[in-house]
PDB file of C-alpha atoms in Angstrom:
ATOM      1  CA  MET D   1     -17.465 -15.311 -11.690  1.00 63.00           C
ATOM      2  CA  LEU D   2     -15.651 -14.057  -8.500  1.00 80.00           C
ATOM      3  CA  MET D   3     -16.083 -16.147  -5.379  1.00 93.00           C
ATOM      4  CA  THR D   4     -17.883 -14.422  -2.547  1.00 96.00           C
ATOM      5  CA  ARG D   5     -15.810 -14.659   0.539  1.00 97.00           C
ATOM      6  CA  ILE D   6     -17.575 -15.416   3.877  1.00 98.00           C
ATOM      7  CA  ILE D   7     -15.817 -13.989   6.728  1.00 98.00           C
ATOM      8  CA  PRO D   8     -16.567 -14.528  10.482  1.00 96.00           C
ATOM      9  CA  CYS D   9     -15.449 -11.576  12.777  1.00 92.00           C
ATOM     10  CA  LEU D  10     -13.820 -12.040  16.214  1.00 91.00           C
ATOM     11  CA  ASP D  11     -14.061  -8.820  18.016  1.00 86.00           C
ATOM     12  CA  CYS D  12     -11.669  -9.441  21.149  1.00 85.00           C
ATOM     13  CA  ARG D  13     -11.237  -7.613  24.341  1.00 80.00           C
ATOM     14  CA  ASP D  14      -8.779  -8.800  27.072  1.00 77.00           C
ATOM     15  CA  GLY D  15      -8.207 -12.027  25.271  1.00 77.00           C
ATOM     16  CA  ARG D  16     -11.746 -12.992  24.878  1.00 81.00           C
ATOM     17  CA  VAL D  17     -14.189 -12.685  21.853  1.00 80.00           C
ATOM     18  CA  VAL D  18     -17.077 -10.239  22.580  1.00 79.00           C
ATOM     19  CA  LYS D  19     -20.228  -8.992  20.880  1.00 66.00           C
ATOM     20  CA  GLY D  20     -22.526  -6.087  21.175  1.00 60.00           C
ATOM     21  CA  VAL D  21     -25.000  -3.803  19.406  1.00 60.00           C
ATOM     22  CA  ARG D  22     -23.698  -0.560  17.814  1.00 53.00           C
ATOM     23  CA  PHE D  23     -20.403  -1.271  19.515  1.00 51.00           C
ATOM     24  CA  GLN D  24     -21.894  -1.183  23.045  1.00 52.00           C
ATOM     25  CA  GLY D  25     -22.959  -3.663  25.648  1.00 52.00           C
ATOM     26  CA  LEU D  26     -20.215  -6.015  24.881  1.00 62.00           C
ATOM     27  CA  ARG D  27     -20.977  -9.702  26.001  1.00 57.00           C
ATOM     28  CA  ASP D  28     -18.755 -12.598  26.106  1.00 70.00           C
ATOM     29  CA  ALA D  29     -18.741 -14.873  22.925  1.00 63.00           C
ATOM     30  CA  GLY D  30     -15.853 -17.421  23.785  1.00 78.00           C
ATOM     31  CA  ASP D  31     -12.273 -18.028  23.215  1.00 87.00           C
ATOM     32  CA  PRO D  32     -10.665 -16.736  20.218  1.00 91.00           C
ATOM     33  CA  VAL D  33      -8.659 -19.752  19.307  1.00 93.00           C
ATOM     34  CA  ASN D  34     -11.467 -22.140  19.872  1.00 92.00           C
ATOM     35  CA  GLN D  35     -13.752 -19.807  17.766  1.00 92.00           C
ATOM     36  CA  ALA D  36     -11.422 -19.391  14.972  1.00 94.00           C
ATOM     37  CA  LEU D  37     -10.831 -23.209  14.616  1.00 95.00           C
ATOM     38  CA  ARG D  38     -14.769 -23.704  14.683  1.00 94.00           C
ATOM     39  CA  TYR D  39     -15.271 -21.360  11.778  1.00 95.00           C
ATOM     40  CA  GLN D  40     -12.276 -22.691   9.850  1.00 97.00           C
ATOM     41  CA  ALA D  41     -13.800 -26.315  10.309  1.00 96.00           C
ATOM     42  CA  GLN D  42     -17.009 -24.749   8.852  1.00 96.00           C
ATOM     43  CA  GLY D  43     -15.439 -23.416   5.817  1.00 96.00           C
ATOM     44  CA  ALA D  44     -14.732 -19.812   6.461  1.00 97.00           C
ATOM     45  CA  ASP D  45     -12.683 -18.241   3.658  1.00 97.00           C
ATOM     46  CA  GLU D  46     -10.855 -15.748   6.020  1.00 97.00           C
ATOM     47  CA  LEU D  47     -11.285 -14.448   9.784  1.00 97.00           C
ATOM     48  CA  VAL D  48     -11.038 -10.827  10.868  1.00 96.00           C
ATOM     49  CA  LEU D  49      -9.781 -10.374  14.427  1.00 94.00           C
ATOM     50  CA  LEU D  50     -10.106  -6.958  15.921  1.00 89.00           C
ATOM     51  CA  ASP D  51      -9.131  -5.561  19.270  1.00 86.00           C
ATOM     52  CA  VAL D  52     -12.250  -3.364  19.878  1.00 76.00           C
ATOM     53  CA  SER D  53     -10.968  -1.721  22.948  1.00 70.00           C
ATOM     54  CA  ALA D  54      -7.342  -0.942  21.869  1.00 54.00           C
ATOM     55  CA  THR D  55      -8.117   2.494  20.536  1.00 50.00           C
ATOM     56  CA  ARG D  56     -10.408   3.843  23.400  1.00 47.00           C
ATOM     57  CA  ARG D  57      -8.301   2.477  26.135  1.00 49.00           C
ATOM     58  CA  GLY D  58      -5.081   3.802  24.440  1.00 46.00           C
ATOM     59  CA  HIS D  59      -3.181   0.511  24.659  1.00 47.00           C
ATOM     60  CA  GLY D  60      -1.561  -1.646  21.829  1.00 52.00           C
ATOM     61  CA  HIS D  61      -3.231  -4.430  19.938  1.00 53.00           C
ATOM     62  CA  GLN D  62      -3.365  -8.086  21.411  1.00 77.00           C
ATOM     63  CA  VAL D  63      -0.377  -9.473  19.893  1.00 89.00           C
ATOM     64  CA  GLU D  64      -0.540 -12.645  21.852  1.00 88.00           C
ATOM     65  CA  THR D  65      -4.021 -13.396  20.936  1.00 89.00           C
ATOM     66  CA  VAL D  66      -3.109 -12.866  17.240  1.00 92.00           C
ATOM     67  CA  ARG D  67      -0.107 -15.403  17.802  1.00 94.00           C
ATOM     68  CA  ALA D  68      -2.238 -17.920  19.609  1.00 92.00           C
ATOM     69  CA  VAL D  69      -4.781 -17.909  16.927  1.00 94.00           C
ATOM     70  CA  ARG D  70      -2.293 -18.114  14.076  1.00 96.00           C
ATOM     71  CA  ARG D  71      -0.442 -21.080  15.694  1.00 95.00           C
ATOM     72  CA  GLU D  72      -3.702 -23.152  14.797  1.00 94.00           C
ATOM     73  CA  LEU D  73      -5.265 -21.346  11.998  1.00 96.00           C
ATOM     74  CA  GLY D  74      -4.623 -22.289   8.340  1.00 96.00           C
ATOM     75  CA  ILE D  75      -6.734 -19.678   6.483  1.00 97.00           C
ATOM     76  CA  ALA D  76      -6.197 -15.843   5.818  1.00 97.00           C
ATOM     77  CA  LEU D  77      -6.295 -13.540   8.934  1.00 98.00           C
ATOM     78  CA  THR D  78      -6.670  -9.845   9.076  1.00 97.00           C
ATOM     79  CA  CYS D  79      -6.053  -8.155  12.337  1.00 95.00           C
ATOM     80  CA  GLY D  80      -6.418  -4.680  13.614  1.00 92.00           C
ATOM     81  CA  GLY D  81      -7.226  -2.608  16.677  1.00 87.00           C
ATOM     82  CA  GLY D  82      -4.818   0.000  17.909  1.00 85.00           C
ATOM     83  CA  VAL D  83      -2.638   0.109  14.935  1.00 92.00           C
ATOM     84  CA  ARG D  84      -1.090   3.454  14.984  1.00 92.00           C
ATOM     85  CA  SER D  85       2.037   3.066  13.025  1.00 94.00           C
ATOM     86  CA  ALA D  86       3.928   0.952  10.600  1.00 95.00           C
ATOM     87  CA  ASP D  87       5.721  -0.684  13.551  1.00 95.00           C
ATOM     88  CA  ASP D  88       2.471  -1.602  15.195  1.00 93.00           C
ATOM     89  CA  ALA D  89       1.548  -3.168  11.648  1.00 95.00           C
ATOM     90  CA  ALA D  90       4.752  -4.907  11.437  1.00 96.00           C
ATOM     91  CA  GLU D  91       4.331  -6.578  14.784  1.00 94.00           C
ATOM     92  CA  LEU D  92       0.902  -7.938  13.886  1.00 95.00           C
ATOM     93  CA  LEU D  93       2.298  -9.290  10.685  1.00 97.00           C
ATOM     94  CA  GLU D  94       5.217 -10.849  12.190  1.00 96.00           C
ATOM     95  CA  ALA D  95       2.665 -12.434  14.789  1.00 95.00           C
ATOM     96  CA  GLY D  96       0.820 -14.074  11.896  1.00 96.00           C
ATOM     97  CA  ALA D  97      -1.617 -11.671  10.303  1.00 97.00           C
ATOM     98  CA  ASP D  98      -1.778 -11.640   6.656  1.00 98.00           C
ATOM     99  CA  LYS D  99      -3.353  -8.326   6.595  1.00 98.00           C
ATOM    100  CA  VAL D 100      -3.658  -5.364   8.805  1.00 97.00           C
ATOM    101  CA  GLY D 101      -6.798  -3.284   9.476  1.00 97.00           C
ATOM    102  CA  ILE D 102      -6.486   0.377  10.431  1.00 96.00           C
ATOM    103  CA  ASN D 103      -9.185   2.765  11.300  1.00 95.00           C
ATOM    104  CA  SER D 104      -8.930   5.716  13.758  1.00 94.00           C
ATOM    105  CA  ALA D 105      -5.218   6.220  12.977  1.00 95.00           C
ATOM    106  CA  ALA D 106      -5.675   6.324   9.303  1.00 97.00           C
ATOM    107  CA  VAL D 107      -8.492   8.903   9.628  1.00 97.00           C
ATOM    108  CA  ARG D 108      -6.215  11.107  11.916  1.00 96.00           C
ATOM    109  CA  ASP D 109      -3.236  10.619   9.659  1.00 97.00           C
ATOM    110  CA  PRO D 110      -4.248   9.418   6.095  1.00 98.00           C
ATOM    111  CA  GLU D 111      -0.562   9.257   5.014  1.00 97.00           C
ATOM    112  CA  LEU D 112      -0.292   6.228   7.414  1.00 97.00           C
ATOM    113  CA  VAL D 113      -2.210   4.302   4.565  1.00 98.00           C
ATOM    114  CA  ALA D 114       0.408   5.345   1.985  1.00 98.00           C
ATOM    115  CA  GLY D 115       3.230   4.467   4.233  1.00 98.00           C
ATOM    116  CA  LEU D 116       1.797   1.013   5.028  1.00 98.00           C
ATOM    117  CA  ALA D 117       1.151   0.207   1.435  1.00 98.00           C
ATOM    118  CA  LEU D 118       4.555   1.105   0.420  1.00 98.00           C
ATOM    119  CA  ARG D 119       6.194  -0.830   3.186  1.00 98.00           C
ATOM    120  CA  PHE D 120       4.168  -3.963   3.177  1.00 98.00           C
ATOM    121  CA  GLY D 121       2.278  -3.900  -0.320  1.00 98.00           C
ATOM    122  CA  GLN D 122      -1.449  -2.987  -1.008  1.00 97.00           C
ATOM    123  CA  GLN D 123      -2.571  -6.455  -0.452  1.00 97.00           C
ATOM    124  CA  CYS D 124      -1.814  -6.047   3.292  1.00 97.00           C
ATOM    125  CA  VAL D 125      -3.808  -2.892   3.886  1.00 98.00           C
ATOM    126  CA  VAL D 126      -7.357  -3.145   4.831  1.00 98.00           C
ATOM    127  CA  VAL D 127      -8.869   0.364   5.814  1.00 98.00           C
ATOM    128  CA  ALA D 128     -11.943  -0.277   8.161  1.00 97.00           C
ATOM    129  CA  ILE D 129     -14.595   2.355   7.968  1.00 98.00           C
ATOM    130  CA  ASP D 130     -17.273   2.708  10.653  1.00 96.00           C
ATOM    131  CA  ALA D 131     -19.963   4.874   9.127  1.00 97.00           C
ATOM    132  CA  ALA D 132     -23.218   6.170  10.673  1.00 97.00           C
ATOM    133  CA  ARG D 133     -26.050   7.651   8.449  1.00 97.00           C
ATOM    134  CA  SER D 134     -26.420  11.503   8.670  1.00 96.00           C
ATOM    135  CA  GLY D 135     -29.331  12.623   6.600  1.00 95.00           C
ATOM    136  CA  GLU D 136     -28.679  11.493   3.069  1.00 94.00           C
ATOM    137  CA  SER D 137     -25.002  10.660   3.775  1.00 97.00           C
ATOM    138  CA  TRP D 138     -22.907   8.783   6.069  1.00 98.00           C
ATOM    139  CA  LEU D 139     -20.205   9.979   8.510  1.00 98.00           C
ATOM    140  CA  VAL D 140     -17.016   8.389   9.809  1.00 98.00           C
ATOM    141  CA  ARG D 141     -17.063   7.236  13.349  1.00 96.00           C
ATOM    142  CA  VAL D 142     -13.695   6.400  15.218  1.00 93.00           C
ATOM    143  CA  ALA D 143     -12.296   5.074  18.475  1.00 87.00           C
ATOM    144  CA  GLY D 144     -14.367   1.975  18.349  1.00 82.00           C
ATOM    145  CA  GLY D 145     -17.567   3.831  17.177  1.00 84.00           C
ATOM    146  CA  SER D 146     -17.534   6.136  20.278  1.00 86.00           C
ATOM    147  CA  GLU D 147     -16.587   9.243  18.557  1.00 93.00           C
ATOM    148  CA  ALA D 148     -18.460  11.117  15.628  1.00 95.00           C
ATOM    149  CA  THR D 149     -16.508  13.102  12.890  1.00 96.00           C
ATOM    150  CA  GLU D 150     -17.768  15.254  10.137  1.00 97.00           C
ATOM    151  CA  ILE D 151     -15.688  13.164   7.505  1.00 98.00           C
ATOM    152  CA  ASP D 152     -18.003  11.749   4.595  1.00 98.00           C
ATOM    153  CA  ALA D 153     -17.678   8.122   4.592  1.00 98.00           C
ATOM    154  CA  VAL D 154     -17.849   7.602   0.849  1.00 98.00           C
ATOM    155  CA  GLY D 155     -15.277  10.250   0.140  1.00 98.00           C
ATOM    156  CA  TRP D 156     -13.074   8.840   2.669  1.00 98.00           C
ATOM    157  CA  ALA D 157     -13.297   5.254   1.281  1.00 98.00           C
ATOM    158  CA  ALA D 158     -12.225   6.941  -2.101  1.00 98.00           C
ATOM    159  CA  GLU D 159      -9.361   8.671  -0.636  1.00 98.00           C
ATOM    160  CA  ALA D 160      -8.116   5.407   1.188  1.00 98.00           C
ATOM    161  CA  GLU D 161      -8.185   3.779  -2.254  1.00 98.00           C
ATOM    162  CA  ARG D 162      -6.077   6.558  -3.570  1.00 98.00           C
ATOM    163  CA  LEU D 163      -3.645   6.334  -0.728  1.00 98.00           C
ATOM    164  CA  GLY D 164      -3.075   2.640  -1.280  1.00 98.00           C
ATOM    165  CA  ALA D 165      -5.715   0.543   0.635  1.00 98.00           C
ATOM    166  CA  GLY D 166      -6.055  -2.766  -0.834  1.00 98.00           C
ATOM    167  CA  GLU D 167      -9.524  -3.443   0.546  1.00 98.00           C
ATOM    168  CA  ILE D 168     -12.351  -1.446   2.563  1.00 98.00           C
ATOM    169  CA  LEU D 169     -13.956  -3.127   5.446  1.00 98.00           C
ATOM    170  CA  LEU D 170     -17.284  -1.116   5.696  1.00 98.00           C
ATOM    171  CA  THR D 171     -19.206  -1.335   8.836  1.00 96.00           C
ATOM    172  CA  SER D 172     -22.638   0.273   9.388  1.00 96.00           C
ATOM    173  CA  TYR D 173     -22.647   1.758  12.748  1.00 94.00           C
ATOM    174  CA  ASP D 174     -26.391   1.881  12.699  1.00 94.00           C
ATOM    175  CA  ARG D 175     -26.848  -1.845  11.698  1.00 94.00           C
ATOM    176  CA  ASP D 176     -23.938  -3.266  13.893  1.00 89.00           C
ATOM    177  CA  GLY D 177     -25.262  -6.224  15.895  1.00 82.00           C
ATOM    178  CA  THR D 178     -28.828  -5.586  15.087  1.00 87.00           C
ATOM    179  CA  ARG D 179     -29.370  -8.396  12.667  1.00 90.00           C
ATOM    180  CA  ASP D 180     -31.636  -5.930  10.617  1.00 94.00           C
ATOM    181  CA  GLY D 181     -29.608  -6.537   7.387  1.00 96.00           C
ATOM    182  CA  TYR D 182     -26.739  -4.663   5.914  1.00 97.00           C
ATOM    183  CA  ASP D 183     -26.909  -0.908   4.823  1.00 98.00           C
ATOM    184  CA  LEU D 184     -27.471  -1.522   1.155  1.00 98.00           C
ATOM    185  CA  GLU D 185     -27.628   2.153   0.321  1.00 98.00           C
ATOM    186  CA  LEU D 186     -24.135   2.636   2.027  1.00 98.00           C
ATOM    187  CA  LEU D 187     -22.781  -0.423   0.199  1.00 98.00           C
ATOM    188  CA  ARG D 188     -23.850   0.777  -3.136  1.00 98.00           C
ATOM    189  CA  ALA D 189     -22.542   4.356  -2.490  1.00 98.00           C
ATOM    190  CA  VAL D 190     -19.125   3.154  -1.612  1.00 98.00           C
ATOM    191  CA  SER D 191     -18.830   0.291  -4.211  1.00 98.00           C
ATOM    192  CA  SER D 192     -19.647   2.720  -6.947  1.00 98.00           C
ATOM    193  CA  ARG D 193     -16.705   5.005  -5.856  1.00 98.00           C
ATOM    194  CA  VAL D 194     -13.922   2.511  -5.539  1.00 98.00           C
ATOM    195  CA  ARG D 195     -12.509  -0.249  -7.518  1.00 98.00           C
ATOM    196  CA  ILE D 196     -10.785  -2.260  -4.637  1.00 98.00           C
ATOM    197  CA  PRO D 197     -12.816  -5.021  -2.804  1.00 98.00           C
ATOM    198  CA  VAL D 198     -15.527  -3.888  -0.287  1.00 98.00           C
ATOM    199  CA  ILE D 199     -16.304  -6.113   2.615  1.00 98.00           C
ATOM    200  CA  ALA D 200     -19.848  -5.561   3.877  1.00 98.00           C
ATOM    201  CA  SER D 201     -20.195  -5.574   7.652  1.00 96.00           C
ATOM    202  CA  GLY D 202     -22.837  -4.908  10.234  1.00 94.00           C
ATOM    203  CA  GLY D 203     -26.552  -6.295  10.383  1.00 93.00           C
ATOM    204  CA  ALA D 204     -26.275  -9.803   8.852  1.00 94.00           C
ATOM    205  CA  ASP D 205     -28.916 -12.104   9.816  1.00 94.00           C
ATOM    206  CA  SER D 206     -29.501 -14.569   6.991  1.00 96.00           C
ATOM    207  CA  PRO D 207     -27.842 -15.644   3.703  1.00 97.00           C
ATOM    208  CA  GLU D 208     -30.348 -13.573   1.864  1.00 98.00           C
ATOM    209  CA  HIS D 209     -29.059 -10.437   3.626  1.00 97.00           C
ATOM    210  CA  MET D 210     -25.552 -11.576   2.372  1.00 98.00           C
ATOM    211  CA  ALA D 211     -26.826 -12.199  -1.126  1.00 98.00           C
ATOM    212  CA  ALA D 212     -28.324  -8.657  -1.161  1.00 98.00           C
ATOM    213  CA  ALA D 213     -24.979  -7.131   0.050  1.00 98.00           C
ATOM    214  CA  VAL D 214     -23.109  -8.807  -2.927  1.00 98.00           C
ATOM    215  CA  ALA D 215     -25.855  -7.432  -5.352  1.00 97.00           C
ATOM    216  CA  ALA D 216     -25.343  -4.063  -3.795  1.00 98.00           C
ATOM    217  CA  GLY D 217     -21.399  -4.389  -4.738  1.00 98.00           C
ATOM    218  CA  ALA D 218     -20.083  -6.008  -1.843  1.00 98.00           C
ATOM    219  CA  HIS D 219     -16.881  -8.523  -2.667  1.00 97.00           C
ATOM    220  CA  ALA D 220     -17.152 -10.237   0.704  1.00 98.00           C
ATOM    221  CA  VAL D 221     -19.481 -10.466   3.728  1.00 98.00           C
ATOM    222  CA  LEU D 222     -18.601 -10.418   7.278  1.00 97.00           C
ATOM    223  CA  ALA D 223     -20.683 -11.520  10.285  1.00 94.00           C
ATOM    224  CA  ALA D 224     -20.320 -12.185  13.842  1.00 89.00           C
ATOM    225  CA  SER D 225     -23.516 -12.358  16.029  1.00 85.00           C
ATOM    226  CA  ILE D 226     -25.241 -15.161  13.733  1.00 91.00           C
ATOM    227  CA  PHE D 227     -22.250 -17.350  13.940  1.00 92.00           C
ATOM    228  CA  HIS D 228     -21.200 -16.733  17.619  1.00 85.00           C
ATOM    229  CA  ASP D 229     -24.866 -17.358  18.570  1.00 84.00           C
ATOM    230  CA  GLY D 230     -25.185 -20.496  16.783  1.00 87.00           C
ATOM    231  CA  VAL D 231     -28.093 -19.121  14.636  1.00 89.00           C
ATOM    232  CA  THR D 232     -26.351 -20.781  11.563  1.00 94.00           C
ATOM    233  CA  THR D 233     -23.049 -21.930  10.283  1.00 96.00           C
ATOM    234  CA  VAL D 234     -20.493 -20.796   7.673  1.00 97.00           C
ATOM    235  CA  GLN D 235     -21.114 -24.125   5.799  1.00 96.00           C
ATOM    236  CA  ALA D 236     -25.124 -23.628   5.978  1.00 97.00           C
ATOM    237  CA  VAL D 237     -24.771 -20.032   4.699  1.00 97.00           C
ATOM    238  CA  LYS D 238     -22.451 -21.126   1.741  1.00 97.00           C
ATOM    239  CA  ARG D 239     -24.917 -23.859   0.752  1.00 96.00           C
ATOM    240  CA  ARG D 240     -27.862 -21.260   0.707  1.00 97.00           C
ATOM    241  CA  LEU D 241     -25.782 -18.881  -1.132  1.00 97.00           C
ATOM    242  CA  GLY D 242     -25.141 -21.382  -3.788  1.00 96.00           C
ATOM    243  CA  GLU D 243     -28.639 -22.068  -4.045  1.00 97.00           C
ATOM    244  CA  LEU D 244     -29.225 -18.306  -4.658  1.00 96.00           C
ATOM    245  CA  GLY D 245     -26.755 -18.390  -7.467  1.00 95.00           C
ATOM    246  CA  LEU D 246     -23.635 -16.964  -5.820  1.00 96.00           C
ATOM    247  CA  ALA D 247     -20.264 -18.494  -6.352  1.00 95.00           C
ATOM    248  CA  VAL D 248     -18.778 -19.676  -3.100  1.00 95.00           C
ATOM    249  CA  ARG D 249     -15.924 -21.855  -2.270  1.00 89.00           C
ATOM    250  CA  SER D 250     -16.970 -25.363  -1.333  1.00 79.00           C
ATOM    251  CA  HIS D 251     -16.533 -26.695   2.210  1.00 62.00           C
ATOM    252  CA  PRO D 252     -13.694 -29.329   2.026  1.00 57.00           C
ATOM    253  CA  THR D 253     -16.163 -32.146   3.284  1.00 55.00           C
ATOM    254  CA  GLU D 254     -18.631 -31.168   0.432  1.00 51.00           C
ATOM    255  CA  ALA D 255     -15.922 -30.929  -2.405  1.00 44.00           C
ATOM    256  CA  ALA D 256     -16.374 -33.490  -5.213  1.00 37.00           C
ATOM    257  CA  PRO D 257     -13.948 -36.293  -4.953  1.00 32.00           C
TER     258      PRO D 257
END
């Protein structure tokens, strides 16, 4: 049985962690290094660190933030935001990222996905898809969720896999920050079209929501609000998921001697 990964997300702006609802109304949620270490101590399997303002403001990713986090962090780190080229990705990897997330630039130039996979390996390439419901389907949003497109999100996920993506980070724009649960229909639709791992994002409020996402096809579950706001901890989530029958990595302090 594959282990379900629990991944806290650090959305960053100007060197601080922020959180909002549907990508808007961002509020301060702490220092990224302190938050990263806290989640690592709780047993997080990986972290995602995204510069949420990079695309809209037109500046590059926050390499110094990535470097500062990596100096202290021992678990896998995916970084994204403002990645427009292979050189941008290389800068993040050199700063300490294990994987690079790309979103808007990949939508505008899909061959960027293939180029990154060829240069750095498929395992390094995470295509992030922000999807908003439109009738019976979902459309891709870009620029930190601020711009709508007419691109079908499920079809784009399949194309990203074909081009060389190693993972899909799938965020429901409609559920982001709401704590109403993941969009399970979206997860089922994408998971049924791709063979690469899908990370569920947007709407988590409980371990039960996470278990439902895994049942819908997710290989990993990402959350922010419930961890940042102290609603629960990674350790508590893993304990409950284990009770629900999911295979999760034990927290070091809970491992058998």
